[in-house]
PDB file of C-alpha atoms in Angstrom:
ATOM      1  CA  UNK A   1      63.522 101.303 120.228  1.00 41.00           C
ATOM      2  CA  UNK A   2      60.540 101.038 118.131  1.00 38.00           C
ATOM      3  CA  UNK A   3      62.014 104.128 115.945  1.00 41.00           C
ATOM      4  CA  UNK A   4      65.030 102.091 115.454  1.00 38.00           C
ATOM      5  CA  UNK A   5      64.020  98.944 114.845  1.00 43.00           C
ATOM      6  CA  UNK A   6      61.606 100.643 111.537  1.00 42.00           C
ATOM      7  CA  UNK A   7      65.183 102.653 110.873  1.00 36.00           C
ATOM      8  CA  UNK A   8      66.984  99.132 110.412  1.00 39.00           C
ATOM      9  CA  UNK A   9      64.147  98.076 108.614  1.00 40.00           C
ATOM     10  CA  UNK A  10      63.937 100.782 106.155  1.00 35.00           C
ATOM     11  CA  UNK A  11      67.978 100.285 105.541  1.00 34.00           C
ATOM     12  CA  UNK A  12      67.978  97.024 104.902  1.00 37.00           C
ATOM     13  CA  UNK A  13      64.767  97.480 102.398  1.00 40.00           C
ATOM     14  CA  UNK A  14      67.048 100.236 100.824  1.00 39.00           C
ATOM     15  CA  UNK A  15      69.641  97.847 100.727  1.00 37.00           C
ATOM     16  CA  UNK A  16      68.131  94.723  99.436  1.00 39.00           C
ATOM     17  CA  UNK A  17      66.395  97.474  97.078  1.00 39.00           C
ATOM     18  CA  UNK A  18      69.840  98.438  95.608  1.00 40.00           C
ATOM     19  CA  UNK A  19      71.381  94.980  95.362  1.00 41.00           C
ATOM     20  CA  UNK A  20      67.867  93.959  93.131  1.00 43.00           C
ATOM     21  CA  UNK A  21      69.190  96.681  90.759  1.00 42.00           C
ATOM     22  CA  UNK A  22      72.533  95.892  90.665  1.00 42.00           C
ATOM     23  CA  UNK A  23      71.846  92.475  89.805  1.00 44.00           C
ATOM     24  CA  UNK A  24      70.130  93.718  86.505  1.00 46.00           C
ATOM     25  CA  UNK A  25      71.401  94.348  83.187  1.00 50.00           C
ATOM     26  CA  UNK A  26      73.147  97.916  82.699  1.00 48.00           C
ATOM     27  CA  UNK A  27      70.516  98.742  79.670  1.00 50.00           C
ATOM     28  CA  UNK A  28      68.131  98.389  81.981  1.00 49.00           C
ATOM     29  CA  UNK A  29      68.018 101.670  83.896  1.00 46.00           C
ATOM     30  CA  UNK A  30      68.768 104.558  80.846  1.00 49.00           C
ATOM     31  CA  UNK A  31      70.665 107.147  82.652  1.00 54.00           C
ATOM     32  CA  UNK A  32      69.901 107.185  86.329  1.00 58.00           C
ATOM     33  CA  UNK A  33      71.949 109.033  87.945  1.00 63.00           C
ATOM     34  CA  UNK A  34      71.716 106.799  91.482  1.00 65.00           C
ATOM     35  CA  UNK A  35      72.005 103.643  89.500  1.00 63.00           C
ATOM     36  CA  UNK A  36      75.215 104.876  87.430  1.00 65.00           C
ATOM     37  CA  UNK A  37      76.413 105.963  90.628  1.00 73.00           C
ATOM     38  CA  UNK A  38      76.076 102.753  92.229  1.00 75.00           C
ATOM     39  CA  UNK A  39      77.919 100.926  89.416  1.00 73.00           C
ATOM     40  CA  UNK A  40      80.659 102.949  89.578  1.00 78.00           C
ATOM     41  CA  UNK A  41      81.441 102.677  93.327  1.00 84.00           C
ATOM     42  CA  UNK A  42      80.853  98.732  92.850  1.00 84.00           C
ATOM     43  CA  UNK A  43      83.024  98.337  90.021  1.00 87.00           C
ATOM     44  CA  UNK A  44      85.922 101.044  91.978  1.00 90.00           C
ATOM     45  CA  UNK A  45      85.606  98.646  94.926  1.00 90.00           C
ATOM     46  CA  UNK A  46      86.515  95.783  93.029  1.00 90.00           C
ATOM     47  CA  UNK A  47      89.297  96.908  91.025  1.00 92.00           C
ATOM     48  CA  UNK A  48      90.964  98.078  94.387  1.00 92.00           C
ATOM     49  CA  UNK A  49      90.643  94.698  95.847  1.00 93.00           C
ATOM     50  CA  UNK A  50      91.963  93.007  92.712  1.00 94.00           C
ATOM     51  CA  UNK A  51      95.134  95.537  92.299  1.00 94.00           C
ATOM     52  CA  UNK A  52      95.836  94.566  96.238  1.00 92.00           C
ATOM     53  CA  UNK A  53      95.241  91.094  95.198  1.00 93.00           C
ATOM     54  CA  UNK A  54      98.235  91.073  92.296  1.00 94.00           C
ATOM     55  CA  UNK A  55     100.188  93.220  94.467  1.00 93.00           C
ATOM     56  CA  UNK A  56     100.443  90.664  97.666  1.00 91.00           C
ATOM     57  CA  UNK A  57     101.196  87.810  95.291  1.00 90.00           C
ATOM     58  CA  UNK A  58     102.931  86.033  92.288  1.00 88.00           C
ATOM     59  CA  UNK A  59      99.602  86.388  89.942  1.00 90.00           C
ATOM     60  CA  UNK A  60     100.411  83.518  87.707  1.00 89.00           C
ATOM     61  CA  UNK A  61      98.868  81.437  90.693  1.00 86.00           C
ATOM     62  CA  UNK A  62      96.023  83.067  91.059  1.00 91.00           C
ATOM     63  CA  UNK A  63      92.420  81.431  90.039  1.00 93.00           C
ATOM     64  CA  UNK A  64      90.184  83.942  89.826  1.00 94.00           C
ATOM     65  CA  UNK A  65      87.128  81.631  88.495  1.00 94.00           C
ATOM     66  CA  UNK A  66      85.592  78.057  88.758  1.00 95.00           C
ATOM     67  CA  UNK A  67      86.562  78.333  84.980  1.00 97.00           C
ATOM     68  CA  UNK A  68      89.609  79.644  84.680  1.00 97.00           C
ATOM     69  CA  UNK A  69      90.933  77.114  82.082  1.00 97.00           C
ATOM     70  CA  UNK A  70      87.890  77.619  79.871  1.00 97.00           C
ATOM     71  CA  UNK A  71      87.963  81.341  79.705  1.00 97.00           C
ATOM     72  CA  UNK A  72      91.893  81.375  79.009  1.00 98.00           C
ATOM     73  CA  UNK A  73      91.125  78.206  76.408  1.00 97.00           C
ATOM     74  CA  UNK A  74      88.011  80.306  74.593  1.00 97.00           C
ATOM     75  CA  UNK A  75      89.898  83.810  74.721  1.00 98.00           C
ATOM     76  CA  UNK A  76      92.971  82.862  73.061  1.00 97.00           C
ATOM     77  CA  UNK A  77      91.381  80.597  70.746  1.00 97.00           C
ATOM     78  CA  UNK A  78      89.398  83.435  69.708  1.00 96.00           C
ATOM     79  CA  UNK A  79      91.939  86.149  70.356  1.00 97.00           C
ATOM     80  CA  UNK A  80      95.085  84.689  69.547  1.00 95.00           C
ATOM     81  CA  UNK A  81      97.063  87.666  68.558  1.00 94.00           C
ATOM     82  CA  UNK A  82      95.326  90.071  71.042  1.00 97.00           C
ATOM     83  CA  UNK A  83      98.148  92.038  72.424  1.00 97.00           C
ATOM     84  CA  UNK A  84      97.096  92.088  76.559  1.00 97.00           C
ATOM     85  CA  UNK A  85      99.762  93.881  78.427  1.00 97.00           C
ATOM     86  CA  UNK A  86      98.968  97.001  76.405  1.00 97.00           C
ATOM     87  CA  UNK A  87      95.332  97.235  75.536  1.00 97.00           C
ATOM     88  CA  UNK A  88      94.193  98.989  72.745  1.00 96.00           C
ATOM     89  CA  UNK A  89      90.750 100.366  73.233  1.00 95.00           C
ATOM     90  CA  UNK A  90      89.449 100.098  69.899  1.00 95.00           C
ATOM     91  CA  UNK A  91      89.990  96.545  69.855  1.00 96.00           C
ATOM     92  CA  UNK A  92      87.261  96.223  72.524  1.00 94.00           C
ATOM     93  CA  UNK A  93      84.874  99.379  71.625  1.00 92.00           C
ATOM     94  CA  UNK A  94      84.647  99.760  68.483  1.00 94.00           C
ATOM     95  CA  UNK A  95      82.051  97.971  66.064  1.00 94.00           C
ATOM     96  CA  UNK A  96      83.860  95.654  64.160  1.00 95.00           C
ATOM     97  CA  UNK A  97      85.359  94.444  68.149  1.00 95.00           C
ATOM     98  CA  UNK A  98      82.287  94.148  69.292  1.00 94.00           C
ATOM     99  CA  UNK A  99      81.169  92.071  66.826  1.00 95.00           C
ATOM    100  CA  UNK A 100      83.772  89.648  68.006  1.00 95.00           C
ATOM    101  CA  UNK A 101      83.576  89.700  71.743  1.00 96.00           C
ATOM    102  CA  UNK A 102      79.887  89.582  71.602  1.00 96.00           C
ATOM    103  CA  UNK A 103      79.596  85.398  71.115  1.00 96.00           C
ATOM    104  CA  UNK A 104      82.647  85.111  73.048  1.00 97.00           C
ATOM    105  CA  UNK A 105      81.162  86.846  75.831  1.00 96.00           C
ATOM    106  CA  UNK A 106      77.418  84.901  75.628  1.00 96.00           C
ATOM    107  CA  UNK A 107      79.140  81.848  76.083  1.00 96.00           C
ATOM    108  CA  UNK A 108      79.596  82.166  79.644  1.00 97.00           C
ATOM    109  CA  UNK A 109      76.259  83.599  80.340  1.00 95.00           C
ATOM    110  CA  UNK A 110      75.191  81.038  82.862  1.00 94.00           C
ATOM    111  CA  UNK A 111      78.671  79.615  83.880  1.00 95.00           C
ATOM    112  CA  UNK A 112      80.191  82.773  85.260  1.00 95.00           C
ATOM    113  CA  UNK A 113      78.303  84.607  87.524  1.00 91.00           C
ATOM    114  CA  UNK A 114      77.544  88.302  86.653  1.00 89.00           C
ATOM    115  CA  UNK A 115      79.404  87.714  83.429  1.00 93.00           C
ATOM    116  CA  UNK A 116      78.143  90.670  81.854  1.00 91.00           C
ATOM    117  CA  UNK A 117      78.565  93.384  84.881  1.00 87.00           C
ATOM    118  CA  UNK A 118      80.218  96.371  84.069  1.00 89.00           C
ATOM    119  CA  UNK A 119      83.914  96.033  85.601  1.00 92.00           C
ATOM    120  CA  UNK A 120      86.911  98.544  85.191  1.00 94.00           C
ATOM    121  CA  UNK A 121      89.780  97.424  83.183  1.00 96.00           C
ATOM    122  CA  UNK A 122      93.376  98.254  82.931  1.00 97.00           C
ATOM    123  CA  UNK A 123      94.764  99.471  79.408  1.00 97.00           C
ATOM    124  CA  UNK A 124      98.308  99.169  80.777  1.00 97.00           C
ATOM    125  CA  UNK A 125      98.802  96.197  82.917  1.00 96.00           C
ATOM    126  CA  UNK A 126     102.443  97.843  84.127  1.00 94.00           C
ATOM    127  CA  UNK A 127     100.452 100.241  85.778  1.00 93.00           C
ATOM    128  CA  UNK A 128      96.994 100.986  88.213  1.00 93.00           C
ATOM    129  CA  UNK A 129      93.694 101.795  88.027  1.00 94.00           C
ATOM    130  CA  UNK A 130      94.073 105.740  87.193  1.00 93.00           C
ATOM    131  CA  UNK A 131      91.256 107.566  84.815  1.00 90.00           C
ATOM    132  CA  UNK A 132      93.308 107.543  81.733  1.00 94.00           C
ATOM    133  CA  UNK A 133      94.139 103.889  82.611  1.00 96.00           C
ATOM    134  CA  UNK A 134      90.854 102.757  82.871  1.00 94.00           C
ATOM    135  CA  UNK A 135      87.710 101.321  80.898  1.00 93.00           C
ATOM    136  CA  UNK A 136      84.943 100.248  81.366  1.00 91.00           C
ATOM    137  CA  UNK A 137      83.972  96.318  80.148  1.00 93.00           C
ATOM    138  CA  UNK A 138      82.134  93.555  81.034  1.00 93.00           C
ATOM    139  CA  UNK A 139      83.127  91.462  83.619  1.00 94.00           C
ATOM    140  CA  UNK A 140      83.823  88.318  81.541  1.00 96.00           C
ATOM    141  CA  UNK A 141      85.952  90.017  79.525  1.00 96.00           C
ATOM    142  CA  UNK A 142      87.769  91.071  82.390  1.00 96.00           C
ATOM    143  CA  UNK A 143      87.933  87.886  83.703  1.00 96.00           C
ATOM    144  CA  UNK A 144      89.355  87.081  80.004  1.00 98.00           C
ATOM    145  CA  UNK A 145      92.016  89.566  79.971  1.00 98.00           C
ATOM    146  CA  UNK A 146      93.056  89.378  83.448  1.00 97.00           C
ATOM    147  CA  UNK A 147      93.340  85.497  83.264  1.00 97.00           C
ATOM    148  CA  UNK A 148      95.811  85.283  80.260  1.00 98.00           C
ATOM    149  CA  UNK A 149      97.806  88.532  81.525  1.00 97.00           C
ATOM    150  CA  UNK A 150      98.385  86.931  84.853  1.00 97.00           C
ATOM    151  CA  UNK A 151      99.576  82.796  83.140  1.00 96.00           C
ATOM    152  CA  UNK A 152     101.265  84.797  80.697  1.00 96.00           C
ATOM    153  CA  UNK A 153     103.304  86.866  83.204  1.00 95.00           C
ATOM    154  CA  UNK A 154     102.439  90.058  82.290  1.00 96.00           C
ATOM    155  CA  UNK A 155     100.681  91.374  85.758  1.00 95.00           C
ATOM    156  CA  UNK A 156     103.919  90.050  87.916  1.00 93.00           C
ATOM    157  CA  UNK A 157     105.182  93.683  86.739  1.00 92.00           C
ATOM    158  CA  UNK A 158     102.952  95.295  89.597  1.00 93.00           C
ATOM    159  CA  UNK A 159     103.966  92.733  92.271  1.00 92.00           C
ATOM    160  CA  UNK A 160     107.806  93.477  91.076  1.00 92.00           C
ATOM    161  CA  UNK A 161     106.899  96.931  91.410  1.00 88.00           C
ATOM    162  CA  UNK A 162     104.984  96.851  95.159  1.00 86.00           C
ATOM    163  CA  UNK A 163     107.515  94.456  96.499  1.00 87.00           C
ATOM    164  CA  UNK A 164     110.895  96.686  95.179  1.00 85.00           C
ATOM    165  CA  UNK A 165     109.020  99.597  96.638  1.00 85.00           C
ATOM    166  CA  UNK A 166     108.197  97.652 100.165  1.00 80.00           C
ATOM    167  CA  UNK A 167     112.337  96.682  99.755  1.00 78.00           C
ATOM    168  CA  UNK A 168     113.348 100.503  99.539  1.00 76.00           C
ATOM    169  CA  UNK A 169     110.969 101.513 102.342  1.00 73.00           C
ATOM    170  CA  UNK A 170     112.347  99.065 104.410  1.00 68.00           C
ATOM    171  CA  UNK A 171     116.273  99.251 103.523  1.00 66.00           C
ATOM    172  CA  UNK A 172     115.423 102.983 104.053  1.00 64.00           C
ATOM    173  CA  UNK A 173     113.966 102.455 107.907  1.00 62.00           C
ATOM    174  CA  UNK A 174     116.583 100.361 108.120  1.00 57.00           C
ATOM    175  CA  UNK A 175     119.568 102.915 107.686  1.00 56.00           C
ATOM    176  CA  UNK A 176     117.939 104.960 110.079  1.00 57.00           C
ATOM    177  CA  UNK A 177     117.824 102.859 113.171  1.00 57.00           C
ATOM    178  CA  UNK A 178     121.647 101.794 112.491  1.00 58.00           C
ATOM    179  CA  UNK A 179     122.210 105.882 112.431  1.00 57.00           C
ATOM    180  CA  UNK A 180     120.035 106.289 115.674  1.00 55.00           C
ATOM    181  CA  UNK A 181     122.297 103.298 117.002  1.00 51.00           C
ATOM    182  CA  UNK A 182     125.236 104.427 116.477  1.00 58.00           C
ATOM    183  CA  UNK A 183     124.408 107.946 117.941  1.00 59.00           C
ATOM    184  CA  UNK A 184     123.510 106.331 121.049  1.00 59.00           C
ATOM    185  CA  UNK A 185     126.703 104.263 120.933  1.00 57.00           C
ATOM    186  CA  UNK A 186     128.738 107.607 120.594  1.00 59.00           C
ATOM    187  CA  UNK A 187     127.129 109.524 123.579  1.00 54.00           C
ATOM    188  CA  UNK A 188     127.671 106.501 125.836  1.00 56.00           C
ATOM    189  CA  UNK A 189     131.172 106.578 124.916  1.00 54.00           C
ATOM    190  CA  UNK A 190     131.181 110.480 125.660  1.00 53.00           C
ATOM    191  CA  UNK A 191     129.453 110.153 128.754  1.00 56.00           C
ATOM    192  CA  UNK A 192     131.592 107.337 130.109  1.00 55.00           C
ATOM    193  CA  UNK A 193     135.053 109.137 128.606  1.00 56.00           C
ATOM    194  CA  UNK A 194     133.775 111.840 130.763  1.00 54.00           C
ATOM    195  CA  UNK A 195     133.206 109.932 134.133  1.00 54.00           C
ATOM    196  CA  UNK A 196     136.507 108.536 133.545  1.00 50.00           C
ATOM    197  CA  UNK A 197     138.346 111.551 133.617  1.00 52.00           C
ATOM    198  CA  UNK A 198     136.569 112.701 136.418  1.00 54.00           C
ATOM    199  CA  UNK A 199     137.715 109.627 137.988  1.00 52.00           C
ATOM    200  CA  UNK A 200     141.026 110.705 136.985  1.00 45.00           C
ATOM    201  CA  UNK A 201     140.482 113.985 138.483  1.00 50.00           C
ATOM    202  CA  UNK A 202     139.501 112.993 141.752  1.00 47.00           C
ATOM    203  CA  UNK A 203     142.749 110.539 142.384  1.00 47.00           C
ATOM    204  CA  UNK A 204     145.024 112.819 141.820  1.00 37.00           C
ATOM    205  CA  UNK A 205     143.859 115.175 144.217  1.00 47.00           C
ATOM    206  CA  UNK A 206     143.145 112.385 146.210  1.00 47.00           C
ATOM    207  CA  UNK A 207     147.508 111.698 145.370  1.00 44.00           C
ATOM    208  CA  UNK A 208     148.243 115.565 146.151  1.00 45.00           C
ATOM    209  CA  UNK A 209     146.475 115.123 149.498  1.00 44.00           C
ATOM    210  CA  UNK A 210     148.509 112.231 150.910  1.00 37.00           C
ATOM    211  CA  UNK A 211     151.782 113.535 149.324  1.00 40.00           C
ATOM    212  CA  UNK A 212     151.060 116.872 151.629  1.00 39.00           C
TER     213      UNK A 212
END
């Protein structure tokens, strides 16, 4: 028990170890290999939950912040022409981009929590979280993009999507137990076509007899 109890104890140290470094800034740790690791399966665990998230429901009601009005309000004030439901990359990476998100981004430092995590982001909102789909980006500017695709209707293309899929499967499943149905339907007429001739069968040898 005693070898247990220091196994749980070690864990949870291990634990509470990882979640202290995932609650610092990327920069911080260089190119650790654990650390990067870590990251990545956070930010892959999240991105699955949100896809589920805009697949279950009509995202244009979705909140996803305490601040969802603000972000929206900053982004496009800042990024009015930004085209969202196709992402170009260089309008986020490159220098001259980066000039511009920076400020945007710093002025939720404080207001959303883990603003500047690193999150994975969708280049085509149409479609999921594959590896040519995908980049890397802070979380508020996920929380940025995200926001304004889902008021502006651009993510209800993936619920569309799930939901016509679901449809199929189910119209599909559907077909088949009316099929199995109506084979049952058919050998019960068989079988009873067959015990009535047998009926027939035996009454008129049953008729022969008494005419004899």
């Amino acid at each position: 028990m005693e070898a247990t109890g220091g196994t749980d104890q070690l864990v949870s140290g291990e634990l509470v170890s990882v979640a202290h470094a995932l609650s610092l800034p990327a920069e911080s740790y260089g190119n650790d290999p654990d650390i990067e690791m870590a990251w990545a399966m956070r930010a892959m665990q999240h991105a699955e939950v949100y896809y589920k998230l805009i697949s279950s429901v009509d995202s244009q009601f979705l909140k996803l912040t305490k601040v969802d009005d603000q972000i929206y309000s900053e982004f496009r004030e800042n990024f009015e022409k930004l085209r969202i439901d196709v992402l170009d990359p260089e309008e986020l990476k490159s220098e001259s981009a980066k000039e511009k998100w920076r400020p945007f981004c710093l002025k939720f430092d404080g207001i959303v929590e883990d603003f500047n995590y690193g999150t994975l982001l969708r280049l085509d909102c149409s479609r999921g979280y594959t590896e040519e789909n995908t980049i890397f980006a802070p979380r508020i500017q996920f929380f940025a993009i995200e926001i304004a695709r889902n008021r502006e209707g651009y993510n209800k293309a993936v619920y569309i999507s799930v939901q016509d899929k679901e449809g199929e499967k189910g119209a599909d499943s559907g077909g088949e137990e009316e099929k199995g149905v109506n084979r049952e339907g058919e050998k019960e007429k068989t079988d009873k076509g067959g015990e009535k001739e047998e009926e027939a069968d035996t009454e008129i040898n049953k008729s022969g007899e008494t005419a004899m």
